[in-house]
Coordinates of C-alpha atoms and ligand atoms in Angstrom, one line a residue:
M1 CA 98.1 -43.5 88.9
K2 CA 94.9 -45.3 88.1
Y3 CA 91.9 -45.4 90.4
N4 CA 88.7 -47.5 90.3
I5 CA 85.4 -45.9 91.1
A6 CA 82.1 -47.7 91.6
V7 CA 79.2 -45.6 90.4
I8 CA 75.6 -45.8 91.8
R9 CA 73.5 -43.5 89.7
G10 CA 70.3 -44.5 91.5
D11 CA 66.8 -43.0 90.9
G12 CA 65.1 -39.7 90.0
I13 CA 67.7 -37.0 89.2
G14 CA 70.5 -39.4 90.3
P15 CA 71.7 -40.4 86.8
E16 CA 71.6 -36.7 85.5
I17 CA 73.7 -35.3 88.4
V18 CA 76.2 -38.2 88.6
E19 CA 76.9 -37.7 84.9
E20 CA 78.1 -34.2 85.6
G21 CA 80.1 -35.4 88.6
I22 CA 81.9 -37.9 86.4
R23 CA 82.7 -35.2 83.8
A24 CA 84.1 -33.0 86.5
L25 CA 86.2 -35.9 87.8
N26 CA 87.5 -36.5 84.3
A27 CA 88.4 -32.9 83.8
A28 CA 90.4 -32.9 87.0
A29 CA 92.1 -36.2 86.2
K30 CA 93.1 -34.9 82.8
R31 CA 94.6 -31.8 84.3
F32 CA 96.4 -33.4 87.2
G33 CA 97.6 -36.5 85.2
F34 CA 95.8 -39.5 86.7
T35 CA 93.3 -42.0 85.3
L36 CA 89.9 -43.0 86.5
A37 CA 88.0 -46.2 85.6
Y38 CA 84.3 -46.4 86.4
R39 CA 82.1 -49.3 87.1
D40 CA 78.3 -48.8 87.1
V41 CA 76.3 -50.8 89.7
L42 CA 72.7 -50.8 90.7
M43 CA 71.2 -49.8 94.0
G44 CA 67.8 -48.4 95.2
G45 CA 64.6 -48.4 93.2
C46 CA 66.2 -49.3 89.9
A47 CA 67.9 -52.3 91.5
M48 CA 64.5 -53.3 92.9
D49 CA 62.9 -53.1 89.5
E50 CA 65.7 -55.0 87.7
L51 CA 66.8 -57.5 90.3
G52 CA 64.1 -57.6 93.0
T53 CA 66.4 -56.3 95.8
P54 CA 67.5 -52.7 96.6
L55 CA 71.1 -53.8 97.3
P56 CA 72.4 -56.6 95.1
Q57 CA 75.4 -58.6 96.4
D58 CA 77.3 -57.7 93.2
T59 CA 77.0 -54.0 94.1
I60 CA 78.5 -54.6 97.6
S61 CA 81.4 -56.6 96.0
A62 CA 82.1 -54.0 93.4
C63 CA 82.1 -51.2 95.9
K64 CA 84.4 -53.1 98.3
S65 CA 86.9 -53.7 95.5
S66 CA 86.9 -50.0 94.4
D67 CA 88.9 -47.0 95.6
A68 CA 85.8 -44.9 96.1
V69 CA 82.0 -45.0 95.5
L70 CA 80.1 -42.2 93.9
L71 CA 76.3 -42.2 94.6
G72 CA 73.6 -40.0 93.1
A73 CA 70.4 -40.5 95.1
V74 CA 67.8 -43.3 95.5
G75 CA 64.1 -43.5 96.1
G76 CA 60.8 -42.1 94.8
P77 CA 57.1 -42.5 95.0
K78 CA 57.1 -45.7 92.9
W79 CA 58.7 -47.7 95.8
E80 CA 57.2 -45.9 98.8
T81 CA 54.6 -48.6 99.5
L82 CA 57.1 -51.5 99.6
P83 CA 57.9 -53.2 102.9
G84 CA 60.9 -51.5 104.7
H85 CA 63.5 -54.1 103.8
L86 CA 62.7 -53.7 100.0
R87 CA 62.6 -49.9 99.9
P88 CA 65.5 -48.0 98.3
E89 CA 66.5 -46.5 101.6
A90 CA 67.3 -50.1 102.8
G91 CA 70.0 -50.1 100.1
L92 CA 71.5 -46.9 101.5
L93 CA 71.7 -48.2 105.1
G94 CA 72.9 -51.6 103.8
I95 CA 75.8 -50.3 101.7
R96 CA 77.1 -48.0 104.5
S97 CA 77.1 -50.8 106.9
A98 CA 78.5 -53.4 104.4
L99 CA 81.4 -51.0 103.7
G100 CA 81.9 -50.2 107.4
L101 CA 81.3 -46.5 106.9
Y102 CA 80.7 -45.2 110.4
A103 CA 81.5 -41.5 109.8
N104 CA 79.4 -39.0 107.8
L105 CA 81.1 -35.7 107.0
R106 CA 78.9 -32.9 105.8
P107 CA 80.4 -29.5 105.2
A108 CA 77.8 -26.7 105.4
V109 CA 79.4 -23.7 103.7
L110 CA 77.7 -20.5 102.7
F111 CA 79.1 -19.5 99.4
D112 CA 79.5 -15.7 99.3
P113 CA 77.7 -15.2 96.0
L114 CA 74.8 -17.2 97.4
K115 CA 74.5 -15.4 100.7
D116 CA 71.1 -13.9 99.8
A117 CA 69.7 -17.5 99.9
C118 CA 70.6 -17.8 103.6
P119 CA 67.4 -17.6 105.7
L120 CA 69.2 -15.9 108.6
K121 CA 69.6 -12.2 109.0
P122 CA 72.8 -10.8 107.3
E123 CA 74.3 -9.7 110.6
I124 CA 74.2 -13.3 111.9
V125 CA 76.2 -14.7 109.0
S126 CA 78.5 -11.7 108.5
G127 CA 81.3 -13.8 110.1
G128 CA 80.7 -16.4 107.3
L129 CA 79.5 -20.0 107.7
D130 CA 81.8 -22.9 107.3
I131 CA 80.9 -25.9 109.5
L132 CA 81.9 -29.5 109.2
M133 CA 79.3 -31.8 110.7
V134 CA 80.7 -35.2 111.6
R135 CA 77.9 -37.6 112.4
E136 CA 78.3 -41.2 113.7
L137 CA 76.6 -43.4 111.1
T138 CA 76.4 -47.0 112.1
G139 CA 75.5 -47.0 115.8
G140 CA 73.1 -45.4 118.3
I141 CA 69.3 -45.5 118.3
Y142 CA 69.0 -46.3 114.6
F143 CA 70.6 -49.6 115.1
G144 CA 69.7 -50.4 118.8
E145 CA 67.2 -52.9 120.1
R146 CA 63.7 -51.9 119.2
G147 CA 60.3 -53.5 119.5
R148 CA 56.7 -53.3 120.7
K149 CA 55.0 -54.8 123.7
R150 CA 51.9 -54.6 125.8
G151 CA 52.3 -52.2 128.7
E152 CA 50.2 -50.9 131.5
H153 CA 48.3 -48.5 129.1
G154 CA 48.1 -50.8 126.1
E155 CA 50.6 -51.0 123.2
E156 CA 54.1 -49.5 123.7
A157 CA 57.1 -49.1 121.4
Y158 CA 60.7 -48.6 122.2
D159 CA 64.1 -47.9 120.6
T160 CA 67.4 -48.1 122.3
E161 CA 70.3 -45.6 122.2
R162 CA 73.6 -47.6 122.8
Y163 CA 77.2 -46.6 122.2
S164 CA 80.5 -48.3 123.1
V165 CA 83.7 -46.5 124.0
M166 CA 85.2 -47.9 120.8
E167 CA 82.4 -46.4 118.6
V168 CA 82.7 -42.9 120.3
E169 CA 86.5 -43.0 120.1
R170 CA 86.7 -43.8 116.4
I171 CA 84.2 -41.1 115.4
G172 CA 85.9 -38.7 117.8
R173 CA 89.2 -39.3 116.1
I174 CA 87.7 -38.5 112.7
G175 CA 86.4 -35.2 114.1
F176 CA 89.7 -34.2 115.7
E177 CA 91.8 -35.2 112.6
A178 CA 89.4 -33.1 110.4
A179 CA 89.7 -30.2 112.8
R180 CA 93.5 -30.3 112.5
K181 CA 93.1 -29.7 108.8
R182 CA 90.7 -26.8 109.4
R183 CA 90.5 -24.1 112.1
R184 CA 91.5 -26.5 115.0
K185 CA 88.2 -26.3 116.9
I186 CA 85.8 -29.0 117.7
T187 CA 82.4 -29.1 119.5
S188 CA 81.1 -32.4 120.8
V189 CA 77.3 -32.5 121.0
D190 CA 75.4 -34.7 123.4
K191 CA 72.6 -34.8 126.0
A192 CA 74.8 -35.7 129.0
N193 CA 72.4 -34.0 131.4
V194 CA 69.8 -36.7 130.8
L195 CA 71.2 -39.7 128.8
E196 CA 73.7 -42.3 130.2
S197 CA 74.9 -43.0 126.6
S198 CA 75.7 -39.3 126.3
R199 CA 77.6 -39.4 129.6
L200 CA 79.8 -42.2 128.2
W201 CA 80.1 -40.2 125.0
R202 CA 81.3 -37.1 126.9
E203 CA 83.8 -39.1 129.1
T204 CA 85.3 -40.7 126.1
M205 CA 85.6 -37.4 124.2
H206 CA 87.3 -35.8 127.2
K207 CA 90.0 -38.5 127.2
L208 CA 90.5 -38.1 123.5
A209 CA 90.7 -34.3 123.7
K210 CA 93.9 -34.8 125.9
E211 CA 95.6 -36.5 122.9
Y212 CA 94.6 -33.6 120.7
S213 CA 95.7 -30.7 122.8
D214 CA 96.4 -28.6 119.7
V215 CA 92.6 -28.6 119.0
A216 CA 90.3 -26.4 121.0
Y217 CA 87.5 -28.6 122.5
D218 CA 84.2 -27.9 123.9
D219 CA 81.0 -29.8 124.9
M220 CA 77.5 -28.6 124.0
L221 CA 74.1 -30.0 124.8
V222 CA 72.1 -30.8 121.7
D223 CA 69.2 -28.4 122.4
N224 CA 71.7 -25.5 122.9
C225 CA 73.5 -26.6 119.7
A226 CA 70.3 -26.4 117.7
M227 CA 69.8 -22.9 119.0
Q228 CA 73.4 -21.7 118.5
L229 CA 73.4 -22.9 114.8
V230 CA 70.8 -20.2 114.1
R231 CA 72.1 -17.6 116.6
N232 CA 75.8 -17.7 116.1
P233 CA 76.8 -20.3 113.4
A234 CA 80.3 -18.7 113.0
R235 CA 81.3 -20.1 116.4
F236 CA 81.4 -23.6 115.0
D237 CA 84.2 -25.3 113.1
V238 CA 83.9 -29.1 113.4
V239 CA 80.8 -30.5 115.2
V240 CA 81.0 -34.2 116.2
T241 CA 77.9 -36.0 117.4
S242 CA 75.8 -39.2 117.4
N243 CA 73.7 -40.7 114.7
L244 CA 70.4 -39.3 115.8
F245 CA 71.6 -35.8 116.8
G246 CA 73.7 -35.6 113.7
D247 CA 70.8 -36.5 111.4
I248 CA 68.8 -33.5 112.7
L249 CA 71.6 -31.0 113.3
S250 CA 73.2 -31.6 109.9
D251 CA 69.9 -30.9 108.1
E252 CA 69.6 -27.7 110.2
A253 CA 73.2 -26.6 109.3
S254 CA 72.5 -27.4 105.6
M255 CA 69.3 -25.4 105.5
I256 CA 71.0 -22.3 106.9
T257 CA 73.2 -22.3 103.8
G258 CA 70.0 -21.9 101.8
S259 CA 70.4 -24.4 99.1
I260 CA 70.0 -28.1 99.3
G261 CA 71.4 -28.6 95.7
M262 CA 74.8 -27.3 96.8
L263 CA 75.8 -29.6 99.7
P264 CA 78.1 -32.6 99.4
S265 CA 78.8 -35.4 101.8
A266 CA 81.3 -38.2 102.5
S267 CA 80.9 -41.4 104.4
L268 CA 84.2 -42.8 105.7
G269 CA 85.4 -45.8 107.7
N270 CA 88.8 -47.1 108.8
G271 CA 90.5 -47.3 105.4
T272 CA 90.5 -44.8 102.5
L273 CA 87.4 -46.3 100.9
G274 CA 84.6 -43.8 101.1
L275 CA 81.1 -43.2 99.7
Y276 CA 80.4 -39.7 98.3
E277 CA 76.9 -38.3 97.6
P278 CA 75.0 -35.1 97.6
I279 CA 72.9 -34.6 100.7
H280 CA 69.7 -34.1 98.8
G281 CA 67.3 -36.9 97.6
S282 CA 66.3 -38.1 94.2
A283 CA 64.0 -35.0 93.6
P284 CA 61.3 -36.9 91.7
D285 CA 59.5 -33.7 91.1
I286 CA 62.2 -32.4 88.7
A287 CA 63.7 -35.7 87.4
G288 CA 64.1 -35.8 83.7
T289 CA 63.6 -32.1 83.2
G290 CA 67.3 -31.3 83.0
A291 CA 66.9 -28.6 85.7
A292 CA 68.6 -30.3 88.7
N293 CA 71.6 -28.6 90.3
P294 CA 74.6 -30.8 89.8
L295 CA 76.9 -28.8 92.1
A296 CA 76.4 -30.9 95.3
T297 CA 77.4 -34.0 93.4
I298 CA 80.4 -32.2 91.8
L299 CA 81.5 -31.0 95.2
S300 CA 81.0 -34.6 96.5
C301 CA 83.5 -35.6 93.8
A302 CA 86.0 -33.0 95.2
M303 CA 85.6 -34.7 98.6
L304 CA 86.2 -38.1 96.9
L305 CA 89.4 -36.8 95.4
R306 CA 90.6 -35.4 98.7
Y307 CA 89.6 -38.2 101.1
S308 CA 89.8 -41.4 99.1
L309 CA 92.2 -40.7 96.2
N310 CA 94.5 -38.3 98.1
Q311 CA 94.5 -35.8 95.2
P312 CA 94.0 -32.6 97.1
D313 CA 95.1 -30.3 94.3
A314 CA 92.5 -31.8 91.9
A315 CA 89.9 -31.5 94.7
S316 CA 90.7 -27.8 95.2
A317 CA 90.6 -27.2 91.5
I318 CA 87.0 -28.5 91.4
E319 CA 86.0 -26.4 94.4
R320 CA 87.6 -23.2 92.9
A321 CA 85.8 -23.9 89.6
V322 CA 82.4 -24.1 91.4
Q323 CA 83.2 -20.9 93.3
Q324 CA 84.2 -19.2 90.0
A325 CA 81.1 -20.3 88.2
L326 CA 78.9 -18.8 91.1
E327 CA 80.9 -15.6 91.2
E328 CA 80.4 -15.2 87.5
G329 CA 76.6 -15.4 88.2
W330 CA 75.8 -18.8 86.8
R331 CA 72.8 -20.4 88.6
T332 CA 70.6 -23.4 88.2
A333 CA 66.8 -22.8 88.9
D334 CA 67.0 -23.8 92.6
I335 CA 69.5 -21.0 93.4
A336 CA 68.5 -18.5 90.8
A337 CA 65.9 -16.7 92.9
G338 CA 63.7 -16.1 89.9
K339 CA 66.6 -14.9 87.6
P340 CA 67.6 -16.7 84.4
A341 CA 69.0 -20.1 85.1
V342 CA 71.0 -22.8 83.2
G343 CA 70.3 -26.5 83.2
T344 CA 72.1 -29.5 84.7
R345 CA 74.3 -30.1 81.6
E346 CA 75.2 -26.5 81.0
M347 CA 76.2 -26.0 84.6
G348 CA 78.4 -29.1 84.3
D349 CA 80.0 -27.6 81.1
I350 CA 80.7 -24.3 82.8
V351 CA 82.4 -26.0 85.8
C352 CA 84.4 -28.4 83.6
R353 CA 85.8 -25.6 81.5
R354 CA 86.9 -23.8 84.7
I355 CA 88.5 -26.9 86.2
E356 CA 91.0 -26.8 83.3
T357 CA 92.4 -23.5 84.6
A358 CA 91.1 -22.9 88.1
Ligands
NAD1 P1 64.7 -34.2 97.9 O1 66.0 -33.8 98.5 O2 64.7 -35.2 96.8 O3 63.9 -33.0 97.3 C1 63.4 -31.9 98.2 C2 63.2 -30.6 97.3 O4 64.5 -30.1 96.9 C3 62.5 -30.9 96.0 O5 61.7 -29.8 95.7 C4 63.5 -31.1 95.0 O6 63.1 -30.7 93.7 C5 64.6 -30.1 95.5 N1 66.0 -30.6 95.1 C6 66.7 -31.6 95.7 N2 67.8 -31.8 95.1 C7 67.9 -30.8 94.1 C8 68.9 -30.5 93.1 N3 70.0 -31.2 93.0 N4 68.6 -29.5 92.3 C9 67.5 -28.8 92.4 N5 66.5 -29.0 93.3 C10 66.7 -30.1 94.1 O7 63.8 -34.8 99.1 P2 62.4 -35.5 99.1 O8 61.5 -34.9 98.1 O9 62.0 -35.5 100.5 O10 62.7 -37.0 98.7 C11 62.6 -37.6 97.4 C12 63.0 -39.0 97.4 O11 64.5 -39.0 97.7 C13 62.4 -39.8 98.5 O12 62.1 -41.1 98.0 C14 63.4 -39.9 99.6 O13 63.3 -41.1 100.3 C15 64.7 -39.9 98.8 N6 65.9 -39.5 99.5 C16 67.1 -40.1 99.1 C17 68.3 -39.7 99.7 C18 69.5 -40.4 99.3 O14 69.5 -41.1 98.3 N7 70.6 -40.2 100.0 C19 68.3 -38.6 100.7 C20 67.1 -38.0 100.9 C21 65.9 -38.4 100.3

């Protein structure tokens, strides 16, 4: 088997962490007997510098014709004063929408060897923490009608939350299917006590829940969910929600794991093509120092193998290798809590060696 992967290294620490992701992928490919071909494409600030646009057409075409896309991170202070459509983040929104990636999957897992990094009291996370946040990515208020106008009290601004049954149903299915591969529990989060769009969301999810009677379903209001995540996170398995609520709740779920450098993500659409990236940004403050934690990117590569290339054994080997490295006490500076730390390359080496046997 041979697979094609488009690689967007991006800005800041992006190139350093992506390099370690590729080495982990190669180690897994070697062990499990498949071949990977990579094509580097530009997006973000570096694309702006070289080609005058954050998302060149060639990048979209290369991503569309690949089996999966691996992304580091984009952005940095150098491009922060550019107009919105020229900023690196425009590249991110643009590529997700060009590839029709409407579902963002973010696992928030508390690794046992890192449980001291969790900001919650030990008794709250004694039941473990393993949540999959499923966020709708191409609809809702981030893409609805917006504008400014003169109102009764002067200038006004508005943004519109809008969802169709089709949009809710397709993200709902991704959530239910994911729950079937996990602990068969799903929580749909909305604000149905106030918002009409949430009432349609809830009605649609209830219809869908009848099709998935093997999955335990419940609804939760977004304010309650924000509270339950820090009160009783072990009650959650899969959480499915809208673009806006998912943006906020997935950051909250990530932060209770204690380490932004550890968390992967996948963006998926209807086919098997997906975009895989760490949840953190380009960390300009440590770019070029060789100190970045590559584990979020390496774990994103495991998701790439599982969801886009259908190589679950290779994916599990990478995840076990990361777990082993942590159990043996290896840490990058961000998770070392002041103890001795290894750099980006060394952590990559440690994981790659364990992939051979994990
Ligand atoms: P950030 O995630 O880049 O950094 C926040 C803090 O976490 C920093 O102190 C950083 O050093 C640390 N950190 C992040 N990743 C790390 C890693 N792998 N290892 C060790 N430490 C790590 O967030 P920010 O500082 O708010 O944003 C920096 C730039 O990244 C901005 O331009 C922002 O727009 C961009 N950004 C991009 C993405 C993306 O590409 N998907 C996501 C978020 C932010």
